[in-house]
Short mmCIF file of C-alpha atoms in Angstrom, two decimals:
data_model
loop_
_atom_site.label_atom_id
_atom_site.label_comp_id
_atom_site.label_asym_id
_atom_site.label_seq_id
_atom_site.Cartn_x
_atom_site.Cartn_y
_atom_site.Cartn_z
CA MET A 30 35.84 45.23 -31.19
CA ASN A 31 35.96 42.16 -33.33
CA LYS A 32 32.75 40.07 -33.01
CA LYS A 33 34.78 36.94 -32.34
CA LEU A 34 36.59 38.69 -29.50
CA ILE A 35 33.28 39.88 -28.03
CA PHE A 36 31.86 36.35 -28.18
CA LYS A 37 34.99 34.90 -26.54
CA SER A 38 34.81 37.54 -23.81
CA LEU A 39 31.19 36.68 -23.12
CA LEU A 40 32.01 32.98 -22.93
CA TYR A 41 34.84 33.74 -20.49
CA CYS A 42 32.53 35.79 -18.26
CA VAL A 43 29.80 33.14 -18.26
CA GLY A 44 32.34 30.44 -17.51
CA ALA A 45 33.77 32.47 -14.67
CA LEU A 46 30.32 33.02 -13.18
CA ILE A 47 29.54 29.29 -13.37
CA LEU A 48 32.88 28.48 -11.73
CA ILE A 49 32.28 30.99 -8.93
CA SER A 50 28.76 29.64 -8.38
CA ALA A 51 30.06 26.06 -8.31
CA CYS A 52 32.74 27.00 -5.82
CA GLU A 53 30.19 28.71 -3.60
CA GLU A 54 27.96 25.63 -3.76
CA ASP A 55 30.91 23.33 -3.00
CA LYS A 56 31.50 25.25 0.21
CA ARG A 57 28.23 23.82 1.49
CA PHE A 58 29.70 20.34 1.34
CA GLU A 59 33.06 21.09 2.90
CA ILE A 60 33.72 19.42 6.27
CA TYR A 61 33.60 21.95 9.06
CA SER A 62 35.42 20.01 11.77
CA ASP A 63 35.94 23.13 13.89
CA ASP A 64 32.43 24.50 13.37
CA LYS A 65 30.50 24.46 16.65
CA THR A 66 27.84 26.97 15.67
CA PRO A 67 24.36 25.45 15.32
CA PRO A 68 22.25 26.49 12.34
CA GLY A 69 19.01 28.39 12.61
CA THR A 70 15.69 26.60 13.00
CA PRO A 71 13.52 25.76 9.97
CA THR A 72 10.31 27.66 9.37
CA ILE A 73 7.04 25.71 9.08
CA ASP A 74 4.77 27.05 6.33
CA SER A 75 1.93 24.54 6.73
CA VAL A 76 1.13 21.03 7.95
CA LYS A 77 -1.03 18.34 6.33
CA ALA A 78 -2.32 15.43 8.38
CA LEU A 79 -1.49 11.96 7.03
CA ASN A 80 -2.48 8.45 8.05
CA GLY A 81 -0.30 7.82 11.06
CA GLY A 82 1.61 11.08 10.65
CA ALA A 83 1.84 14.46 8.95
CA ARG A 84 3.57 16.29 6.10
CA PHE A 85 5.48 19.42 7.07
CA TYR A 86 6.02 22.11 4.44
CA PHE A 87 9.04 24.13 5.49
CA LYS A 88 11.72 26.65 4.61
CA PRO A 89 15.23 25.68 5.73
CA PRO A 90 17.34 28.18 7.64
CA THR A 91 19.55 30.42 5.52
CA ASP A 92 22.86 29.10 6.92
CA ASP A 93 25.23 28.19 4.07
CA ASP A 94 26.18 24.81 5.53
CA VAL A 95 22.69 23.42 6.24
CA LEU A 96 22.35 19.86 4.94
CA SER A 97 18.91 18.72 6.04
CA VAL A 98 15.75 19.39 7.97
CA ASN A 99 14.91 16.56 10.36
CA ALA A 100 11.96 15.54 12.51
CA GLU A 101 11.70 13.03 15.32
CA TYR A 102 9.38 11.61 17.92
CA VAL A 103 9.55 8.98 20.64
CA ASN A 104 7.24 5.99 20.12
CA PRO A 105 5.44 4.14 22.95
CA ASN A 106 8.35 1.68 23.20
CA GLY A 107 10.75 4.52 24.01
CA LYS A 108 12.47 4.39 20.62
CA THR A 109 13.29 7.65 18.84
CA ILE A 110 12.04 7.64 15.23
CA THR A 111 13.79 10.12 12.94
CA PHE A 112 12.94 11.41 9.45
CA SER A 113 15.08 13.60 7.23
CA ALA A 114 14.68 15.77 4.12
CA SER A 115 17.41 17.48 2.12
CA TYR A 116 17.57 21.27 2.23
CA PHE A 117 16.67 21.10 -1.49
CA ASN A 118 13.18 19.82 -0.55
CA ASP A 119 10.26 21.86 0.68
CA SER A 120 8.45 19.14 2.63
CA LEU A 121 9.09 16.31 5.07
CA ASP A 122 6.82 13.34 5.84
CA VAL A 123 6.60 11.99 9.37
CA VAL A 124 4.79 8.64 9.62
CA GLY A 125 4.53 5.54 11.77
CA LEU A 126 2.28 6.86 14.52
CA GLY A 127 -0.06 4.21 15.88
CA SER A 128 -3.08 6.28 16.90
CA THR A 129 -5.01 9.45 16.17
CA GLN A 130 -4.00 11.03 19.47
CA LYS A 131 -2.04 14.28 19.44
CA GLN A 132 1.69 13.75 19.16
CA LYS A 133 4.59 16.18 19.66
CA ILE A 134 7.11 16.28 16.82
CA ASN A 135 10.47 18.03 17.13
CA LEU A 136 11.83 19.59 13.95
CA TYR A 137 15.39 20.84 13.62
CA ALA A 138 18.09 21.63 11.06
CA LEU A 139 21.41 19.80 10.75
CA ASP A 140 24.55 21.32 9.24
CA ARG A 141 27.69 19.93 7.66
CA GLY A 142 29.57 20.09 10.90
CA GLY A 143 27.00 17.87 12.60
CA ASN A 144 25.52 20.76 14.56
CA ARG A 145 21.85 20.58 15.38
CA SER A 146 19.60 23.59 15.67
CA VAL A 147 17.29 24.29 18.55
CA ASN A 148 14.22 22.03 18.43
CA LEU A 149 11.10 23.46 16.90
CA PRO A 150 8.26 21.53 18.64
CA TYR A 151 4.97 21.03 16.81
CA GLU A 152 1.89 19.07 17.87
CA ILE A 153 0.04 17.13 15.19
CA GLU A 154 -3.19 15.12 15.02
CA PRO A 155 -2.57 12.14 12.72
CA LEU A 156 -5.27 10.50 10.66
CA GLU A 157 -6.12 6.82 11.18
CA PRO A 158 -2.91 4.75 11.34
CA VAL A 159 -2.03 2.30 8.60
CA VAL A 160 -2.39 -0.82 10.78
CA ALA A 161 -5.94 0.19 11.72
CA ARG A 162 -6.89 0.82 8.08
CA VAL A 163 -5.59 -2.59 7.01
CA GLU A 164 -7.20 -4.32 10.00
CA LYS A 165 -10.67 -3.14 8.95
CA THR A 166 -10.33 -4.86 5.58
CA LEU A 167 -9.12 -8.26 6.82
CA LYS A 168 -11.41 -11.11 5.80
CA VAL A 169 -11.01 -14.88 6.28
CA VAL A 170 -12.86 -17.05 3.75
CA PRO A 171 -13.15 -20.86 4.06
CA GLY A 172 -12.71 -22.81 0.84
CA PHE A 173 -12.00 -26.33 -0.39
CA SER A 174 -9.31 -28.00 1.76
CA SER A 175 -7.95 -24.51 2.40
CA PHE A 176 -8.92 -21.00 3.38
CA TYR A 177 -7.67 -17.60 2.37
CA VAL A 178 -7.12 -14.20 3.94
CA ASP A 179 -7.98 -11.00 2.04
CA TRP A 180 -6.92 -7.47 2.90
CA ARG A 181 -6.42 -4.07 1.32
CA ASN A 182 -3.43 -1.78 1.73
CA ASP A 183 -4.52 1.34 -0.12
CA LEU A 184 -1.57 3.37 1.19
CA LYS A 185 0.92 0.66 0.09
CA GLU A 186 2.82 1.03 3.32
CA PRO A 187 4.93 -1.96 4.49
CA VAL A 188 2.88 -4.06 6.93
CA ASN A 189 3.00 -7.64 8.18
CA VAL A 190 -0.21 -9.65 8.48
CA PHE A 191 -0.04 -12.43 11.09
CA VAL A 192 -2.45 -15.35 10.61
CA ASN A 193 -2.71 -17.71 13.59
CA PHE A 194 -4.79 -20.85 13.04
CA LYS A 195 -5.39 -23.78 15.38
CA TYR A 196 -6.99 -27.16 14.72
CA THR A 197 -6.73 -30.81 15.69
CA TYR A 198 -5.54 -33.38 13.15
CA GLN A 199 -5.59 -37.10 13.99
CA GLY A 200 -5.72 -36.29 17.67
CA GLU A 201 -2.77 -33.86 17.58
CA ALA A 202 -3.31 -30.16 18.32
CA LYS A 203 -1.82 -27.82 15.72
CA ASP A 204 -1.00 -24.17 16.40
CA ILE A 205 0.47 -22.41 13.36
CA ILE A 206 1.38 -18.80 12.58
CA GLN A 207 1.90 -17.57 9.02
CA ILE A 208 3.31 -14.08 8.35
CA TYR A 209 2.64 -12.29 5.07
CA THR A 210 4.20 -9.07 3.81
CA SER A 211 3.01 -7.18 0.76
CA LEU A 212 2.97 -3.65 -0.61
CA ASP A 213 0.17 -4.47 -3.07
CA THR A 214 -3.14 -2.67 -2.81
CA ILE A 215 -5.21 -5.88 -2.96
CA ASN A 216 -3.89 -8.99 -1.26
CA ARG A 217 -5.00 -12.62 -1.03
CA GLN A 218 -3.03 -15.35 0.71
CA PHE A 219 -4.04 -19.03 0.78
CA ILE A 220 -3.46 -21.51 3.57
CA ARG A 221 -3.62 -24.75 1.59
CA ASN A 222 -3.69 -28.51 1.91
CA LEU A 223 -5.56 -28.79 5.18
CA ASN A 224 -6.88 -32.34 5.11
CA LEU A 225 -9.79 -31.75 7.45
CA GLY A 226 -13.36 -33.03 7.47
CA PRO A 227 -16.53 -30.93 7.34
CA SER A 228 -16.89 -30.95 11.14
CA ASP A 229 -13.24 -30.16 11.94
CA LYS A 230 -13.10 -26.72 13.49
CA ILE A 231 -10.35 -24.19 12.72
CA GLU A 232 -9.84 -21.24 15.06
CA VAL A 233 -8.37 -18.30 13.16
CA SER A 234 -7.11 -14.97 14.45
CA VAL A 235 -5.27 -12.18 12.64
CA ARG A 236 -3.31 -9.06 13.50
CA VAL A 237 -1.40 -6.35 11.65
CA GLU A 238 2.01 -4.89 12.50
CA ASP A 239 4.10 -2.20 10.83
CA TYR A 240 7.77 -1.31 10.58
CA TYR A 241 7.51 1.17 13.44
CA GLY A 242 6.29 -1.33 16.04
CA ASN A 243 2.59 -0.48 15.89
CA LYS A 244 0.25 -3.45 15.98
CA THR A 245 -3.40 -4.30 16.34
CA THR A 246 -4.79 -6.73 18.86
CA ASP A 247 -5.42 -10.32 17.78
CA ILE A 248 -8.81 -10.39 16.07
CA SER A 249 -10.78 -13.64 16.04
CA LYS A 250 -12.08 -14.68 12.60
CA GLY A 251 -13.22 -18.15 13.57
CA PRO A 252 -14.24 -20.76 13.98
CA ILE A 253 -14.41 -21.75 10.32
CA TYR A 254 -15.13 -25.08 8.62
CA LEU A 255 -13.71 -26.06 5.25
CA LEU A 256 -15.72 -27.07 2.20
CA GLN A 257 -15.29 -30.60 0.89
CA ASP A 258 -14.55 -31.76 -2.66
CA GLU A 259 -12.50 -34.48 -4.34
CA VAL A 260 -10.27 -35.00 -7.36
CA LEU A 261 -12.34 -35.98 -10.39
CA SER A 262 -11.28 -39.17 -12.12
CA LYS A 263 -10.05 -38.67 -15.69
CA ALA A 264 -10.94 -42.22 -16.72
CA GLY A 265 -14.08 -41.17 -18.58
CA TRP A 266 -12.79 -37.91 -20.06
CA MET A 267 -12.77 -37.41 -23.83
CA LEU A 268 -11.31 -34.66 -26.02
CA PRO A 269 -12.75 -33.19 -29.22
CA GLU A 270 -10.59 -33.16 -32.33
CA THR A 271 -8.82 -29.96 -33.33
CA ASN A 272 -11.34 -27.44 -34.70
CA ASP A 273 -14.33 -29.47 -33.52
CA SER A 274 -16.73 -26.81 -32.28
CA ILE A 275 -18.56 -27.12 -28.96
CA ALA A 276 -21.19 -24.41 -28.46
CA GLY A 277 -19.41 -22.23 -31.02
CA ILE A 278 -15.88 -22.64 -29.64
CA PRO A 279 -13.25 -24.68 -31.53
CA MET A 280 -10.95 -27.16 -29.79
CA CYS A 281 -7.33 -26.03 -29.87
CA PHE A 282 -4.36 -27.45 -31.75
CA GLY A 283 -1.56 -28.78 -29.50
CA ASN A 284 0.31 -31.50 -31.39
CA GLU A 285 3.38 -29.48 -32.41
CA LYS A 286 6.82 -31.13 -32.01
CA GLU A 287 6.70 -33.71 -29.20
CA GLY A 288 3.58 -32.11 -27.73
CA ARG A 289 0.21 -33.87 -27.73
CA VAL A 290 -3.18 -32.65 -26.46
CA ARG A 291 -3.90 -36.05 -24.91
CA TYR A 292 -1.02 -35.53 -22.47
CA ILE A 293 -3.03 -32.84 -20.67
CA ILE A 294 -5.36 -35.39 -19.09
CA ASP A 295 -3.04 -38.38 -18.50
CA ASP A 296 -2.05 -37.57 -14.88
CA VAL A 297 1.63 -37.27 -15.88
CA ILE A 298 3.47 -34.03 -15.14
CA ASP A 299 6.16 -32.80 -17.50
CA SER A 300 9.65 -32.80 -15.96
CA TYR A 301 13.33 -33.02 -16.81
CA LYS A 302 12.85 -36.80 -17.03
CA LEU A 303 9.82 -36.94 -19.28
CA ALA A 304 8.47 -34.64 -21.98
CA ASN A 305 4.72 -34.64 -21.37
CA TYR A 306 2.91 -31.51 -22.56
CA MET A 307 0.97 -29.99 -25.43
CA HIS A 308 2.54 -27.47 -27.80
CA THR A 309 0.55 -25.14 -30.05
CA GLY A 310 3.40 -24.16 -32.34
CA SER A 311 2.07 -20.56 -32.12
CA ARG A 312 -1.12 -21.62 -33.91
CA GLY A 313 -3.18 -22.94 -31.07
CA ARG A 314 -6.49 -21.33 -31.96
CA THR A 315 -7.26 -23.46 -35.00
CA GLY A 316 -4.01 -25.14 -36.02
CA LYS A 317 -3.55 -22.67 -38.85
CA SER A 318 -0.90 -19.95 -38.98
CA GLY A 319 -1.73 -16.51 -37.63
CA GLY A 320 -3.71 -17.48 -34.55
CA ASN A 321 -2.35 -18.51 -31.19
CA VAL A 322 -4.01 -17.11 -28.04
CA PRO A 323 -6.74 -17.24 -27.10
CA TRP A 324 -6.84 -21.02 -27.60
CA ASN A 325 -9.37 -23.32 -25.95
CA PHE A 326 -8.86 -26.75 -24.42
CA ILE A 327 -12.25 -28.46 -24.10
CA ILE A 328 -13.00 -31.57 -22.04
CA ASP A 329 -16.00 -33.86 -22.21
CA LEU A 330 -16.16 -35.08 -18.59
CA GLY A 331 -18.19 -38.13 -19.61
CA ASP A 332 -20.89 -37.41 -17.02
CA TYR A 333 -22.32 -34.47 -15.08
CA TYR A 334 -20.20 -32.99 -12.29
CA GLN A 335 -20.18 -29.92 -10.11
CA LEU A 336 -16.79 -28.25 -10.36
CA SER A 337 -14.96 -26.56 -7.50
CA ARG A 338 -11.23 -26.16 -8.26
CA ILE A 339 -8.63 -26.50 -10.99
CA VAL A 340 -4.92 -27.30 -10.67
CA THR A 341 -2.75 -26.68 -13.73
CA HIS A 342 0.84 -27.75 -14.36
CA GLN A 343 3.20 -25.93 -16.69
CA ARG A 344 5.74 -27.33 -19.10
CA HIS A 345 9.09 -27.72 -17.34
CA GLY A 346 11.33 -28.27 -20.36
CA THR A 347 12.41 -30.81 -22.90
CA ALA A 348 13.35 -34.23 -21.57
CA GLY A 349 17.11 -34.58 -21.17
CA ASP A 350 17.80 -30.84 -21.54
CA LEU A 351 17.55 -29.94 -17.86
CA ASN A 352 19.31 -30.79 -14.66
CA PRO A 353 17.13 -32.03 -11.82
CA MET A 354 15.39 -29.22 -9.96
CA ALA A 355 16.33 -26.55 -12.52
CA ARG A 356 13.82 -23.77 -13.12
CA GLY A 357 13.57 -24.60 -16.80
CA GLN A 358 10.62 -22.92 -18.49
CA TYR A 359 8.48 -22.53 -15.37
CA TYR A 360 6.77 -19.12 -15.30
CA GLY A 361 8.37 -18.25 -18.64
CA SER A 362 7.35 -17.12 -22.08
CA GLU A 363 6.02 -20.41 -23.48
CA ASN A 364 3.78 -21.26 -20.54
CA VAL A 365 0.30 -19.93 -19.88
CA GLY A 366 0.24 -17.15 -17.29
CA MET A 367 -3.43 -16.19 -17.44
CA PHE A 368 -6.50 -18.17 -18.43
CA ASN A 369 -10.30 -18.34 -18.08
CA VAL A 370 -12.40 -21.33 -17.00
CA TYR A 371 -15.97 -22.06 -18.17
CA TYR A 372 -18.68 -24.65 -17.81
CA LEU A 373 -21.28 -25.44 -20.47
CA VAL A 374 -24.90 -24.52 -19.80
CA GLU A 375 -27.28 -26.84 -21.67
CA LEU A 376 -30.88 -25.67 -21.95
CA PRO A 377 -33.67 -27.16 -24.11
CA ASP A 378 -33.42 -24.34 -26.62
CA THR A 379 -29.76 -23.24 -26.34
CA THR A 380 -26.28 -24.04 -25.06
CA TYR A 381 -23.63 -21.53 -24.03
CA TRP A 382 -20.40 -21.25 -22.08
CA GLU A 383 -20.62 -19.60 -18.65
CA LEU A 384 -17.47 -17.93 -17.31
CA MET A 385 -16.52 -19.05 -13.81
CA SER A 386 -13.23 -17.26 -13.19
CA ASN A 387 -10.27 -15.44 -14.65
CA CYS A 388 -7.09 -17.05 -13.28
CA LYS A 389 -3.73 -15.28 -13.13
CA ILE A 390 -0.78 -17.41 -12.02
CA PRO A 391 1.41 -15.28 -9.71
CA LEU A 392 5.02 -14.84 -10.74
CA PRO A 393 7.28 -16.17 -7.95
CA THR A 394 9.32 -13.53 -6.15
CA GLY A 395 12.24 -13.96 -3.79
CA LEU A 396 12.68 -17.65 -4.64
CA ASN A 397 15.74 -19.49 -5.91
CA ASP A 398 15.56 -21.90 -8.85
CA ILE A 399 15.07 -24.96 -6.64
CA ASP A 400 12.08 -23.36 -4.89
CA ILE A 401 10.62 -22.30 -8.24
CA PHE A 402 11.03 -25.87 -9.51
CA ARG A 403 9.20 -27.21 -6.46
CA GLN A 404 6.43 -24.65 -6.89
CA GLY A 405 6.07 -25.55 -10.55
CA GLN A 406 5.94 -29.26 -9.77
CA ALA A 407 3.22 -28.68 -7.17
CA GLY A 408 1.05 -26.88 -9.73
CA ASP A 409 -1.11 -23.77 -9.53
CA MET A 410 -4.52 -24.06 -7.88
CA PHE A 411 -7.56 -21.83 -8.40
CA TYR A 412 -11.15 -21.90 -7.19
CA MET A 413 -13.78 -21.84 -9.89
CA PHE A 414 -15.52 -19.11 -7.89
CA PRO A 415 -12.69 -17.40 -5.98
CA ASP A 416 -14.66 -14.66 -4.24
CA ASP A 417 -17.41 -17.02 -3.09
CA PRO A 418 -16.05 -20.59 -2.99
CA LYS A 419 -18.77 -22.98 -4.13
CA PHE A 420 -19.63 -25.66 -6.68
CA SER A 421 -20.68 -24.96 -10.22
CA PRO A 422 -24.07 -26.18 -11.45
CA PRO A 423 -23.89 -29.73 -12.88
CA THR A 424 -22.10 -29.79 -16.23
CA ARG A 425 -20.63 -32.31 -18.63
CA TRP A 426 -18.30 -29.96 -20.49
CA PHE A 427 -15.37 -27.90 -19.19
CA ARG A 428 -13.39 -25.27 -21.10
CA TYR A 429 -9.92 -23.86 -20.40
CA GLU A 430 -9.16 -20.69 -22.38
CA ALA A 431 -5.46 -19.70 -22.53
CA LEU A 432 -5.16 -15.91 -22.72
CA SER A 433 -1.46 -14.98 -22.40
CA ASN A 434 1.95 -15.94 -21.14
CA PHE A 435 3.77 -14.19 -18.26
CA ASN A 436 5.55 -11.62 -20.42
CA ASP A 437 4.85 -7.88 -20.51
CA ASN A 438 2.50 -7.91 -17.54
CA TYR A 439 0.55 -10.93 -18.84
CA THR A 440 -0.04 -9.57 -22.34
CA GLY A 441 2.38 -11.77 -24.29
CA THR A 442 0.88 -13.98 -27.00
CA GLY A 443 3.50 -16.74 -26.96
CA ALA A 444 1.67 -19.10 -24.58
CA ASN A 445 2.30 -22.37 -26.43
CA CYS A 446 2.49 -25.04 -23.76
CA LEU A 447 0.58 -26.76 -20.97
CA SER A 448 1.35 -30.00 -19.14
CA GLU A 449 -1.69 -31.06 -17.09
CA ILE A 450 -5.20 -30.09 -16.02
CA THR A 451 -6.70 -31.58 -12.86
CA LEU A 452 -10.26 -30.80 -11.79
CA TYR A 453 -11.93 -31.04 -8.39
CA GLY A 454 -15.61 -31.21 -7.56
CA LYS A 455 -18.30 -33.80 -6.93
CA LYS A 456 -20.62 -36.08 -8.93
#
């Protein structure tokens, strides 16, 4: 037989086999409106305990029209919680249980006609539930005019953290609840701008809830008392000239275009009305081409202060180019997304810069442009010592080191602009 004819015959046979196989597979997805026969039950190969649940490794029944293997349980509120896995899978996770007590799970198969197999009951012993794991990590830390709540969510399961805080302000009792949701492993949420004195008590309690209705009891984390600081006056501040070196670090260049370094300490925030920022022109390190970040903005405070906090403001845009309350350049490529802060240690035989903190400005999520504008106008606040809020030792010199913009997970080098630096502390 001619080789071409043999090859064509083989192609025809293979094509026919593929077509037959496809047709057989399509039968699985046909609608069986008159099918009243339930499928067989799945077979459990093994079970692995999970936090608040279990993972079932299974084999589906051999029925041609099986679509899924399901599992369900009834929670303490009487609600049936159902989980499903395609027949293509070999495992099914059941989660959302609120204790380590034994729990009966019903497994069953479901076919295309909507028929459900006989239940296959199985009793599991879950590991510690997610809400309990998160609860153990909750920490409330008092700071300067604010406090923050830390927690870990190693399993990255969706949970809500409720923070209830009560205090009295100018004779009026306040009772406030804040709810925070995050899938991040490490979480920190600030409750800011509490204008309270050193003897004003704040009662704080927290609890954790999950999607399935499990929750912890309210846990008292108070009373707490806030630390006290004040905005430092900029009247006596002075700036080195570009490339002037302070303890081995050169002052940055920021006078590109309409930008000027002196604008950073003039108490005027850049906005759509007024261009008021510094601009490095992508050469912030020394003013020469080929060196932008890291660039250093150095301030002579004019006297010795103990530093507590910093608030920075980003460039909004170019005056006249933006509509009021537009997002502009906030949290964009030209603004600084991550920076370090230092104070100068002066000893009789040496001087050196001491790192206080690495600061990473969070990218706003779930906000519209107006809310982002408002957030940008309010500025971004950081403690000098975020994990242990306190004052720095007395220092005359402060250093802001721009590391990156917001791009590419805070690795972009195009951080050209800054509008304002405000420092808090005490004399």
